[in-house]
Short mmCIF file of C-alpha atoms and ligand atoms in Angstrom, two decimals:
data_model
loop_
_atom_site.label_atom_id
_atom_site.label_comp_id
_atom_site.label_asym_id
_atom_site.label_seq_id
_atom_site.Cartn_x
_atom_site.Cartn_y
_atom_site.Cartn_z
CA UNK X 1 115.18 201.13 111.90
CA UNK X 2 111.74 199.27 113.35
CA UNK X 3 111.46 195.75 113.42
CA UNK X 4 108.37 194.19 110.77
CA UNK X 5 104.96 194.42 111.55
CA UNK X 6 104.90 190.86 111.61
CA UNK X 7 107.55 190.67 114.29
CA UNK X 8 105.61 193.33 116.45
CA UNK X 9 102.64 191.30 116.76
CA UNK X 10 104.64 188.43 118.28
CA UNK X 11 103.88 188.01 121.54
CA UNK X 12 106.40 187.10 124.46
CA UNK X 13 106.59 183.43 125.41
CA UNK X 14 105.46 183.11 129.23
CA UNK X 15 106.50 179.67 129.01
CA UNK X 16 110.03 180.63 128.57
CA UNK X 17 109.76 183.43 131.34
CA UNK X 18 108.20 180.81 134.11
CA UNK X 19 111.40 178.69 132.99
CA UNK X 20 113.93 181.45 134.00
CA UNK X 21 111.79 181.76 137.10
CA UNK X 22 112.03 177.98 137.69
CA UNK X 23 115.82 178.04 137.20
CA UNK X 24 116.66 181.06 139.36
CA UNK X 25 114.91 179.03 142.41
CA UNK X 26 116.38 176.05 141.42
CA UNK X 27 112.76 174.33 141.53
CA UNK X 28 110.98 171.60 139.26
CA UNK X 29 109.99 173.07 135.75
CA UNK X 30 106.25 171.76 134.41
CA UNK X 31 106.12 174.86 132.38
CA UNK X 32 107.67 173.28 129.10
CA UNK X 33 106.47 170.80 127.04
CA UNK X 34 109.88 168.82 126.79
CA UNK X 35 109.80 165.28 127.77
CA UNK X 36 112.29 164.29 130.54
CA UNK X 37 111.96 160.71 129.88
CA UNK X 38 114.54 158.55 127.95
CA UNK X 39 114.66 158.26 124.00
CA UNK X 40 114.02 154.73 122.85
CA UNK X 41 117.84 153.13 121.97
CA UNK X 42 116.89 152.09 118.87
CA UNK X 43 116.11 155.36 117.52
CA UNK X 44 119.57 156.60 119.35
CA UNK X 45 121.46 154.12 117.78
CA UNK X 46 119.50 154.45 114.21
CA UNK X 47 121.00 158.16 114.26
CA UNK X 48 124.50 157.33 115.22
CA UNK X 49 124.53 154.70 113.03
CA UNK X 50 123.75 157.10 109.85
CA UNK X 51 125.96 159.26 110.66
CA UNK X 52 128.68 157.11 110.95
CA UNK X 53 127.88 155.80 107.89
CA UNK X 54 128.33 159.43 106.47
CA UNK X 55 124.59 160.64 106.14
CA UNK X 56 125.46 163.75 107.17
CA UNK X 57 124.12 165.97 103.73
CA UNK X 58 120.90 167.71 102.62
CA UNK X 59 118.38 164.91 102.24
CA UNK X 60 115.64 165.45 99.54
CA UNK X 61 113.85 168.65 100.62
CA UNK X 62 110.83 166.54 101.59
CA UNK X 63 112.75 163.90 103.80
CA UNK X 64 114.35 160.23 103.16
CA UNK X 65 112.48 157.91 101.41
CA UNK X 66 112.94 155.31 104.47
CA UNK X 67 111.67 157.94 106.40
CA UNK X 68 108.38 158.83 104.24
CA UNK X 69 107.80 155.33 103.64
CA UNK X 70 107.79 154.10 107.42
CA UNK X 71 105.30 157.14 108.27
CA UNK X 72 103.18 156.18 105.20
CA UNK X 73 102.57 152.61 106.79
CA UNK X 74 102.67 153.87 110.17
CA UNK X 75 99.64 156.52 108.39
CA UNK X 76 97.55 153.37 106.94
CA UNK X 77 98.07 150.98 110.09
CA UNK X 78 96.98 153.73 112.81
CA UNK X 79 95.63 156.65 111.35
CA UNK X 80 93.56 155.12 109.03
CA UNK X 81 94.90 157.31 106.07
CA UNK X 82 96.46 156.52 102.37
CA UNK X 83 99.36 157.85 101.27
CA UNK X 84 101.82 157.58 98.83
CA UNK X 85 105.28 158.22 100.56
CA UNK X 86 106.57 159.70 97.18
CA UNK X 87 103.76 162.13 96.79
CA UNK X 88 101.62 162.93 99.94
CA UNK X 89 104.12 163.21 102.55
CA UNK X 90 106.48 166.19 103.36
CA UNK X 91 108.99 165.47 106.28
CA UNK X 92 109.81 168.64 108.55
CA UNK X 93 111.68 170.45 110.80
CA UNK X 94 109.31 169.23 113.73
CA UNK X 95 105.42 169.60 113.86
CA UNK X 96 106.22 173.49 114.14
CA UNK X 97 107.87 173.37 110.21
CA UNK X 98 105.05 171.42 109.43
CA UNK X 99 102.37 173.85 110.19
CA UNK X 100 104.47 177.28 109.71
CA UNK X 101 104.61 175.81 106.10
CA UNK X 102 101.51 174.74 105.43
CA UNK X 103 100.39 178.54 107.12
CA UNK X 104 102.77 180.26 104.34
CA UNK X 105 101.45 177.82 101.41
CA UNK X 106 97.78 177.93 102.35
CA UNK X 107 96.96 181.26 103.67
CA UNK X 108 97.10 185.02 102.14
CA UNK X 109 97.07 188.02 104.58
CA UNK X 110 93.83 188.69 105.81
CA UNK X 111 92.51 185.22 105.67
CA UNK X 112 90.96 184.23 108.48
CA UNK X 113 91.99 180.76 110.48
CA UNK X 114 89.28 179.18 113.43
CA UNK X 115 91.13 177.33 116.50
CA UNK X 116 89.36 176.05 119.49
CA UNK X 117 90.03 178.06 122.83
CA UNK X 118 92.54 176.93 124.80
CA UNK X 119 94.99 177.07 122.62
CA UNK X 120 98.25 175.73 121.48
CA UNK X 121 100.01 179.14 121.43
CA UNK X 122 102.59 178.60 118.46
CA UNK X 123 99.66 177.82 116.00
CA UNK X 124 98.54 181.38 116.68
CA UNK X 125 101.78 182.48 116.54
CA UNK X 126 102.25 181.29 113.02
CA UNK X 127 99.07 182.34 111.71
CA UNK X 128 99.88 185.58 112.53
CA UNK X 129 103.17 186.01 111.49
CA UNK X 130 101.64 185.01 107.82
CA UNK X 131 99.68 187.93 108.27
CA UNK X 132 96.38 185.71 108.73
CA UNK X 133 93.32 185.99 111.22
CA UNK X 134 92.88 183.74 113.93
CA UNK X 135 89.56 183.44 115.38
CA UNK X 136 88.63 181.47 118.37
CA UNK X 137 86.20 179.08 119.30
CA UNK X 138 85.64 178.29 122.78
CA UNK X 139 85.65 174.63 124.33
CA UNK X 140 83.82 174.27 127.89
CA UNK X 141 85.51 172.90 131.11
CA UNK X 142 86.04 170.52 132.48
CA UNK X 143 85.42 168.37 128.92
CA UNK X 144 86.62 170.81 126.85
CA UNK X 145 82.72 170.43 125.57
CA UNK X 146 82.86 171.93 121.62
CA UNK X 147 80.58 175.21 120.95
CA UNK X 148 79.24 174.12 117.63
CA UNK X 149 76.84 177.09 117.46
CA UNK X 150 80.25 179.51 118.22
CA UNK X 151 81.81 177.70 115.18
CA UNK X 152 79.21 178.21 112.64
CA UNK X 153 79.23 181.82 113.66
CA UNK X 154 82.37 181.96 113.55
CA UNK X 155 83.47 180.85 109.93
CA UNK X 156 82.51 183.74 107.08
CA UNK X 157 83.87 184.37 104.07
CA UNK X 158 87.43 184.79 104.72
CA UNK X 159 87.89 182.18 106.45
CA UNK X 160 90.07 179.67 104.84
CA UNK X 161 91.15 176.47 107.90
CA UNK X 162 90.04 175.27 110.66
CA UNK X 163 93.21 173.88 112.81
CA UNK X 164 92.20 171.08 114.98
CA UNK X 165 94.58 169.66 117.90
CA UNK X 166 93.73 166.29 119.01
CA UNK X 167 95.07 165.33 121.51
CA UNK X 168 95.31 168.69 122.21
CA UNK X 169 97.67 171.10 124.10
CA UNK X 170 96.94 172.30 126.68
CA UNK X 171 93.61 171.02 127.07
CA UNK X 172 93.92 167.06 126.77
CA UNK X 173 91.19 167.10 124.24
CA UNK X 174 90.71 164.14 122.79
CA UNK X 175 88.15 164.65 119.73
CA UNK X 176 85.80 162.40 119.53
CA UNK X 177 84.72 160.74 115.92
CA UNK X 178 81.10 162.54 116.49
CA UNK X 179 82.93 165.85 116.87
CA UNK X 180 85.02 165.55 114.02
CA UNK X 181 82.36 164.27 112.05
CA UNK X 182 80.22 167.56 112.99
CA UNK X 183 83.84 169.60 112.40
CA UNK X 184 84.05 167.99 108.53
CA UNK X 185 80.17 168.63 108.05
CA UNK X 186 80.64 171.89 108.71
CA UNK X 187 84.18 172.53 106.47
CA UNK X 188 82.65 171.02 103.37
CA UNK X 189 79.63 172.89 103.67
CA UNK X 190 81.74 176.08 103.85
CA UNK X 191 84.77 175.06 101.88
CA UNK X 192 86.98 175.43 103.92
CA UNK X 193 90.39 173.08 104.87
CA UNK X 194 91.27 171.78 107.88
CA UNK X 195 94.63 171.56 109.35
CA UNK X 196 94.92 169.19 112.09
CA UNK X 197 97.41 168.54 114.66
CA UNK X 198 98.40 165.08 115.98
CA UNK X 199 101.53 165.20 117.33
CA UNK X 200 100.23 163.78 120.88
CA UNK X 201 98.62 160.83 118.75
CA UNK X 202 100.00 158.19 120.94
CA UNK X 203 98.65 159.76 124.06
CA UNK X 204 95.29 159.05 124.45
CA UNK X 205 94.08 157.88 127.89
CA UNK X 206 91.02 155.70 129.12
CA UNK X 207 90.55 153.62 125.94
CA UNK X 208 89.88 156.24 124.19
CA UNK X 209 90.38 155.77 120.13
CA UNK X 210 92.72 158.85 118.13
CA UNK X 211 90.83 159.62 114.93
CA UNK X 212 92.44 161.23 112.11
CA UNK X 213 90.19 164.02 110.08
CA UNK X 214 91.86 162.85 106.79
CA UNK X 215 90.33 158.99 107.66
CA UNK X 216 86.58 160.46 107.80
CA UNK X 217 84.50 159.73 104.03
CA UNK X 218 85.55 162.82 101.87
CA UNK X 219 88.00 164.86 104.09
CA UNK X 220 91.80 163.07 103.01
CA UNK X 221 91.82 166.26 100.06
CA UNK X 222 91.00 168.44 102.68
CA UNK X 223 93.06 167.91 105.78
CA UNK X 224 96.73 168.58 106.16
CA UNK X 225 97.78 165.92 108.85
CA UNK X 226 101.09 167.59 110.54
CA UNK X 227 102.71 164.69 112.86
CA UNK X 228 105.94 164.19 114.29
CA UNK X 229 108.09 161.81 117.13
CA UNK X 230 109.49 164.71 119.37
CA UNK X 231 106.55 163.58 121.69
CA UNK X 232 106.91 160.09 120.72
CA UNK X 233 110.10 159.27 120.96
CA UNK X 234 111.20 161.68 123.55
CA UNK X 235 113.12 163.64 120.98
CA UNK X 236 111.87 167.30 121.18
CA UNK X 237 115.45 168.33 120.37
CA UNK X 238 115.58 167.02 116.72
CA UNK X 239 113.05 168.40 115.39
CA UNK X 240 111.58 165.79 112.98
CA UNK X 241 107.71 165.92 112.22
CA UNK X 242 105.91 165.35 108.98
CA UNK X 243 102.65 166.69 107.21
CA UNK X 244 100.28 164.43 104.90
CA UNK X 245 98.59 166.63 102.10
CA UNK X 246 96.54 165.83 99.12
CA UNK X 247 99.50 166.40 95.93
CA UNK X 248 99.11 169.96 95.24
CA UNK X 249 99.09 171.27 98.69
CA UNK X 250 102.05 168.37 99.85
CA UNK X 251 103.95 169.91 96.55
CA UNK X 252 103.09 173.91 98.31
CA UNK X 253 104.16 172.72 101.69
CA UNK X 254 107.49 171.17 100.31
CA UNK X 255 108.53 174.23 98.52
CA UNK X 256 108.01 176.50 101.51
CA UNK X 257 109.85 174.06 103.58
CA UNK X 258 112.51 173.92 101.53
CA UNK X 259 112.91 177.67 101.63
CA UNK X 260 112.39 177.87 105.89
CA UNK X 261 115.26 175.20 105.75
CA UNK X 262 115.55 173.12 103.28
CA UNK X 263 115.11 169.78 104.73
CA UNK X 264 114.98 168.17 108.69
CA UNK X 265 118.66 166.81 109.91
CA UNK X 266 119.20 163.73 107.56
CA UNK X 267 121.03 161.08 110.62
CA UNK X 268 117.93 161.97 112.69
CA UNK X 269 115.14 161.24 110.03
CA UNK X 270 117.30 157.69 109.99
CA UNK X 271 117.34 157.44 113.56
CA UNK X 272 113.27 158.19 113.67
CA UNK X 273 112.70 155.94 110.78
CA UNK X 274 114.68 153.13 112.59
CA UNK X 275 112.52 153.33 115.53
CA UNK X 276 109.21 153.63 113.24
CA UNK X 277 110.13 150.02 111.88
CA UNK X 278 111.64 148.50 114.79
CA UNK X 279 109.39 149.75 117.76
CA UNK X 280 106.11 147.50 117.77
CA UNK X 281 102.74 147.92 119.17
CA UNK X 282 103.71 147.24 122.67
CA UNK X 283 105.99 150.37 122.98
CA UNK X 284 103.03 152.65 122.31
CA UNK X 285 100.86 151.04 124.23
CA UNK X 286 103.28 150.99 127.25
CA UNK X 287 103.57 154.91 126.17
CA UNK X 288 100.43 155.15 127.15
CA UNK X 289 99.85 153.83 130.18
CA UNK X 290 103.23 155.45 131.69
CA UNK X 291 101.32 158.94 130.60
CA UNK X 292 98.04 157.66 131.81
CA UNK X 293 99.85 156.62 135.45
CA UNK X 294 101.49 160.11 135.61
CA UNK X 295 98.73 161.87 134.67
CA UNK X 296 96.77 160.05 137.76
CA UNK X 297 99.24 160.82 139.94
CA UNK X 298 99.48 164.38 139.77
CA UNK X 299 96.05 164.98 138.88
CA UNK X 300 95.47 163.44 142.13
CA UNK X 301 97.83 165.52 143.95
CA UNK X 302 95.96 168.82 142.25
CA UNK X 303 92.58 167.90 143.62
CA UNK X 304 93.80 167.25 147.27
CA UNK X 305 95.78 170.81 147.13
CA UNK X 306 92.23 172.16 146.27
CA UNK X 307 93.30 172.88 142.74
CA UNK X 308 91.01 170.99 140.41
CA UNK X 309 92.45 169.76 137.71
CA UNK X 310 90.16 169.61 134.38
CA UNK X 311 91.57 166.03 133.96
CA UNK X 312 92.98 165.69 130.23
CA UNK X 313 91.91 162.32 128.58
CA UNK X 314 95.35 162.88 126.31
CA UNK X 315 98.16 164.68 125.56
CA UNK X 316 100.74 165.66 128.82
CA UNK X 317 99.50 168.52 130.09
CA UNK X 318 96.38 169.53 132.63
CA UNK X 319 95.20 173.23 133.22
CA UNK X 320 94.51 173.30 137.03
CA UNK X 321 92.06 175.96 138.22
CA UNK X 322 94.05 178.04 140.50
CA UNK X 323 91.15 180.87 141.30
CA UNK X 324 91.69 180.47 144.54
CA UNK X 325 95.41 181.32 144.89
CA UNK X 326 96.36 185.17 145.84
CA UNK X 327 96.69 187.09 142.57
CA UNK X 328 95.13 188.99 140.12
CA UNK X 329 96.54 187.48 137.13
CA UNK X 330 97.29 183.55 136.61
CA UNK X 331 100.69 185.29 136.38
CA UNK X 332 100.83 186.52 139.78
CA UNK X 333 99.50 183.16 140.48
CA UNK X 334 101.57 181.19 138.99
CA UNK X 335 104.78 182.99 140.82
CA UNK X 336 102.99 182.61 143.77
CA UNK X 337 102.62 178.98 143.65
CA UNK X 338 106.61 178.12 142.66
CA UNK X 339 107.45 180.60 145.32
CA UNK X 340 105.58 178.42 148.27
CA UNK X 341 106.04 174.84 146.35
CA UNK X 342 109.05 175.01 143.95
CA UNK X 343 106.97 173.71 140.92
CA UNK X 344 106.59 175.91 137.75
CA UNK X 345 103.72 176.20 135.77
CA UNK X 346 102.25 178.42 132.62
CA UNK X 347 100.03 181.16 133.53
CA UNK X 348 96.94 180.47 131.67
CA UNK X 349 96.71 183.56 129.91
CA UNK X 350 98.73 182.12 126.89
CA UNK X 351 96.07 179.33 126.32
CA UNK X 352 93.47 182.06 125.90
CA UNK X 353 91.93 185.56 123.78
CA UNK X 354 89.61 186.30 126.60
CA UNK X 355 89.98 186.54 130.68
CA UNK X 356 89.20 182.93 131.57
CA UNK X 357 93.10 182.00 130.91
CA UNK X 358 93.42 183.81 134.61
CA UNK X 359 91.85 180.94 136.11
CA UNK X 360 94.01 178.49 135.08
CA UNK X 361 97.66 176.73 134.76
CA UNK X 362 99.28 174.89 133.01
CA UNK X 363 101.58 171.94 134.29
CA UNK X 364 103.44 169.32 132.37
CA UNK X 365 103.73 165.75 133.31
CA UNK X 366 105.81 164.39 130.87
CA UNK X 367 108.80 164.06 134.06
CA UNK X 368 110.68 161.25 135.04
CA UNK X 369 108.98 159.89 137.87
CA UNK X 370 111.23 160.75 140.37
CA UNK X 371 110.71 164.99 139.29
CA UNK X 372 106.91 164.02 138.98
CA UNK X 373 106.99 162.17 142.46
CA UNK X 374 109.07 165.19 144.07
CA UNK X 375 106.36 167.52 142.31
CA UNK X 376 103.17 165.53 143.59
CA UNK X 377 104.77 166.02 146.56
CA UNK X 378 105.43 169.48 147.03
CA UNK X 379 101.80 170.30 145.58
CA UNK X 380 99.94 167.89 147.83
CA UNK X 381 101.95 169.78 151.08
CA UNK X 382 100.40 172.80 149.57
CA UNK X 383 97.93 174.86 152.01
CA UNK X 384 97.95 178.04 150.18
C1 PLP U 1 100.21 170.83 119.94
C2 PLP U 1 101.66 170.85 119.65
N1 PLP U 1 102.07 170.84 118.37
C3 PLP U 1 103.37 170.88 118.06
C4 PLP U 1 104.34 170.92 119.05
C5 PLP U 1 105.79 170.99 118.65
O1 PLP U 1 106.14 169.86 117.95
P1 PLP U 1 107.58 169.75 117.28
O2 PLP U 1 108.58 169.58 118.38
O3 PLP U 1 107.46 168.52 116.45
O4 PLP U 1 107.81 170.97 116.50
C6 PLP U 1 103.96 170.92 120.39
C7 PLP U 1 105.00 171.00 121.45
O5 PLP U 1 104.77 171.34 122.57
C8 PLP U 1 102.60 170.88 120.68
O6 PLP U 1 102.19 170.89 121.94
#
C-alpha cells in the first residue's frame, strides 16, 4: 500500500527537526513560532469558567455567538471591516483551519495560488495538499520591497487567490496601504480573490498602521480575512482563529470546517471571547511595545555578531543573513550556529522555492525575557 499523492508532496517540517536538535543539547529554541510569554488571566479564567459551567459540547459548527459577535466588533473597531457575526464569520480550529478550509472550498486541483517569497510554509503546505499550484512572488531584502512586475507575470488564467500575510511570517512584512492598494488593483482586474492572513495583526512596530484588504473600496466580497488569538493571547495551544467571508464563501468555509472538525473547543472560544470584551486598548498596545523592545534587543545582538538582521517592522520573527557562517546549506548553518551558541533557529530554506533561503535564518523572539536575554547573550559572544 503507498501513501496519497497528496501526502507525498508534503514536505518535512525543518522547524520541528531544529527543535529535536535544540532539545537534545538542551539549548534555547527560536525555531518555533510558540509564544513563551503568559496568557492574559482573563482569557484563562473565561475558559475555566465555561467549562465549569458545563460548556463542554459541540458549539455551532461556525463558533459561539459571543464569540462571532466580539470578533465582529473587534472587525469594525480595528480592521475597518463589516460583518454580520451571524453570517460573515466562521470561527476555526486556529488560523491553520481557517485557511486549510477556505483552500478546500475555494480551490479545484490545478488552480493556481500566488504567495509572496518568503513564505509562511503551512500556506504552501495546504495549497498543495488541495491539489492546487502555488506560485511565488519574490519580496526584496532588507524591506521585503514587493516585485509588482513579478506579480503581473505571474497571475494567468488559472490562477484563482492571491494569499497575502501581513504582518507576515517570517519576513516582518508589514504591507503598506499603497501596496495593498496596487495588490487589489491588480485582483479585480484579473478576477481573482485574495486570501489574507492577519494573525500577527497586533504586531506591528514603529507606528506603523495594520490594514485589512477587505477595508480597501470594493475588496470586502473578495477577501477572506483568516484571524485568530494564538498570537494574541499567547494561546497557540487552543487553536481558536476565525475567517471573515462575503456569505457564500463564509457558508463554503463553514461546511468544510465542519467536516475537518466540526467546530473549535467550545470553553476556549468562551475563554477568547472573554478576553476580546474585557481586554482594552492598552493591552494591545502594551503587546506591542513588549514585541517592539524584544525585537530591538536581539536584532541588536544579530548585527554585533555580524549577522544582519533584515529588521521586521511586525510579526515575531527576523531572518538573519548567516552567509558568512561555515556551511553549504542554511542547514549546515543553522547546526553550526546552536552547536557554538546553544540557540536554535530555522534554516531558511523553508521560507523559500529558490536558493536564496540558504542565506538566511530564522529566529523567534516571542521568549520570555529572561530566554531572550540568555539568547542575546549567547549570540552577541558569538565570533564564528
Ligand atoms: C502566518 C501564520 N499564520 C498562521 C499561523 C498559525 O496560526 P494558528 O495557531 O491560529 O493556527 C502562524 C503560526 O506560526 C503563522 O505564522
Amino acid at each position: 500500500m503507498k501513501k496519497s499523492d497528496r501526502t507525498a508532496r508534503l514536505a518535512q517540517s525543518d522547524i520541528r527537526a531544529m527543535t529535536l536538535a535544540c532539545a537534545k543539547v538542551n539549548g534555547i529554541n527560536m525555531s518555533q513560532g510558540v509564544c513563551d510569554t503568559p496568557v492574559p488571566p482573563v482569557v484563562v479564567q473565561g475558559a475555566q469558567q465555561a467549562m465549569a459551567q458545563g460548556h463542554n459540547i459541540y458549539s455551532r459548527f461556525d463558533g459561539i455567538p459571543e464569540l462571532r459577535q466580539a470578533i465582529a466588533g473587534k472587525l469594525a473597531a480595528y480592521n475597518r471591516i463589516t460583518a454580520d457575526s451571524d453570517v460573515n464569520i466562521t470561527v476555526s480550529a486556529g488560523a491553520t483551519g481557517s485557511f486549510q478550509a477556505t483552500c478546500m472550498a475555494l480551490l479545484n486541483p490545478g488552480d493556481e495560488v500566488i504567495l509572496f517569497e518568503p513564505f509562511y510554509a503551512y500556506h504552501i503546505q495546504a495549497i498543495v495538499a488541495v491539489e492546487a499550484v502555488p506560485r511565488c512572488v519574490s519580496m526584496r531584502p532588507p524591506d521585503w520591497t514587493v516585485d509588482f512586475k513579478g506579480l503581473e507575470q505571474a497571475i494567468t488564467s488559472r490562477t484563482k487567490a492571491i494569499v497575502v500575510n501581513t504582518p507576515g511570517n517570517p519576513s516582518g512584512k508589514v504591507f503598506t496601504r499603497r501596496e495593498l492598494e496596487q495588490i487589489a488593483e491588480m485582483a479585480c482586474r484579473h478576477d481573482v480573490m485574495v486570501i489574507t492572513d492577519e494573525i500577527y495583526e497586533y504586531f506591528v512596530f514603529d507606528g506603523r498602521e495594520h490594514v485589512s484588504m477587505a477595508s480597501l473600496p470594493g475588496m470586502a466580497d473578495r477577501t477572506i480575512t483568516i484571524g485568530g488569538y494564538s498570537k494574541t493571547f499567547s494561546i497557540t495551544g487552543w487553536r481558536i482563529g476565525y475567517s471573515v467571508a462575503e456569505a457564500t464563501w463564509a457558508k463554503a468555509i463553514g461546511a468544510m470546517s465542519d467536516v475537518l472538525y466540526v467546530c473549535a473547543p467550545t470553553p476556549l472560544q468562551h475563554g477568547v471571547a472573554a478576553g476580546i470584551r474585557a481586554l482594552g486598548p492598552s493591552f494591545y498596545s502594551d503587546l506591542t511595545k513588549e514585541h517592539q523592545q524584544k525585537r530591538d534587543r536581539f536584532c541588536g545582538a544579530l548585527a554585533k555578531a555580524g549577522l544582519p538582521p533584515a529588521v521586521p517592522q511586525g510579526a515575531y520573527y527576523v531572518l538573519a543573513d548567516v552567509s558568512r557562517l561555515p556551511g553549504k546549506t542554511s542547514r549546515e548553518r543553522a547546526l553550526y550556529l546552536l552547536d557554538k551558541t546553544g540557540v536554535a533557529g530555522v534554516p531558511g530554506e523553508a521560507f523559500f522555492e529558490g536558493p536564496e533561503g540558504s542565506r538566511f535564518m530564522r529566529f523567534c523572539m516571542a521568549k520570555t525575557d529572561t530566554d531572550l536575554e540568555r539568547a542575546s547573550q549567547a549570540i552577541e559572544r558569538f565570533k564564528s
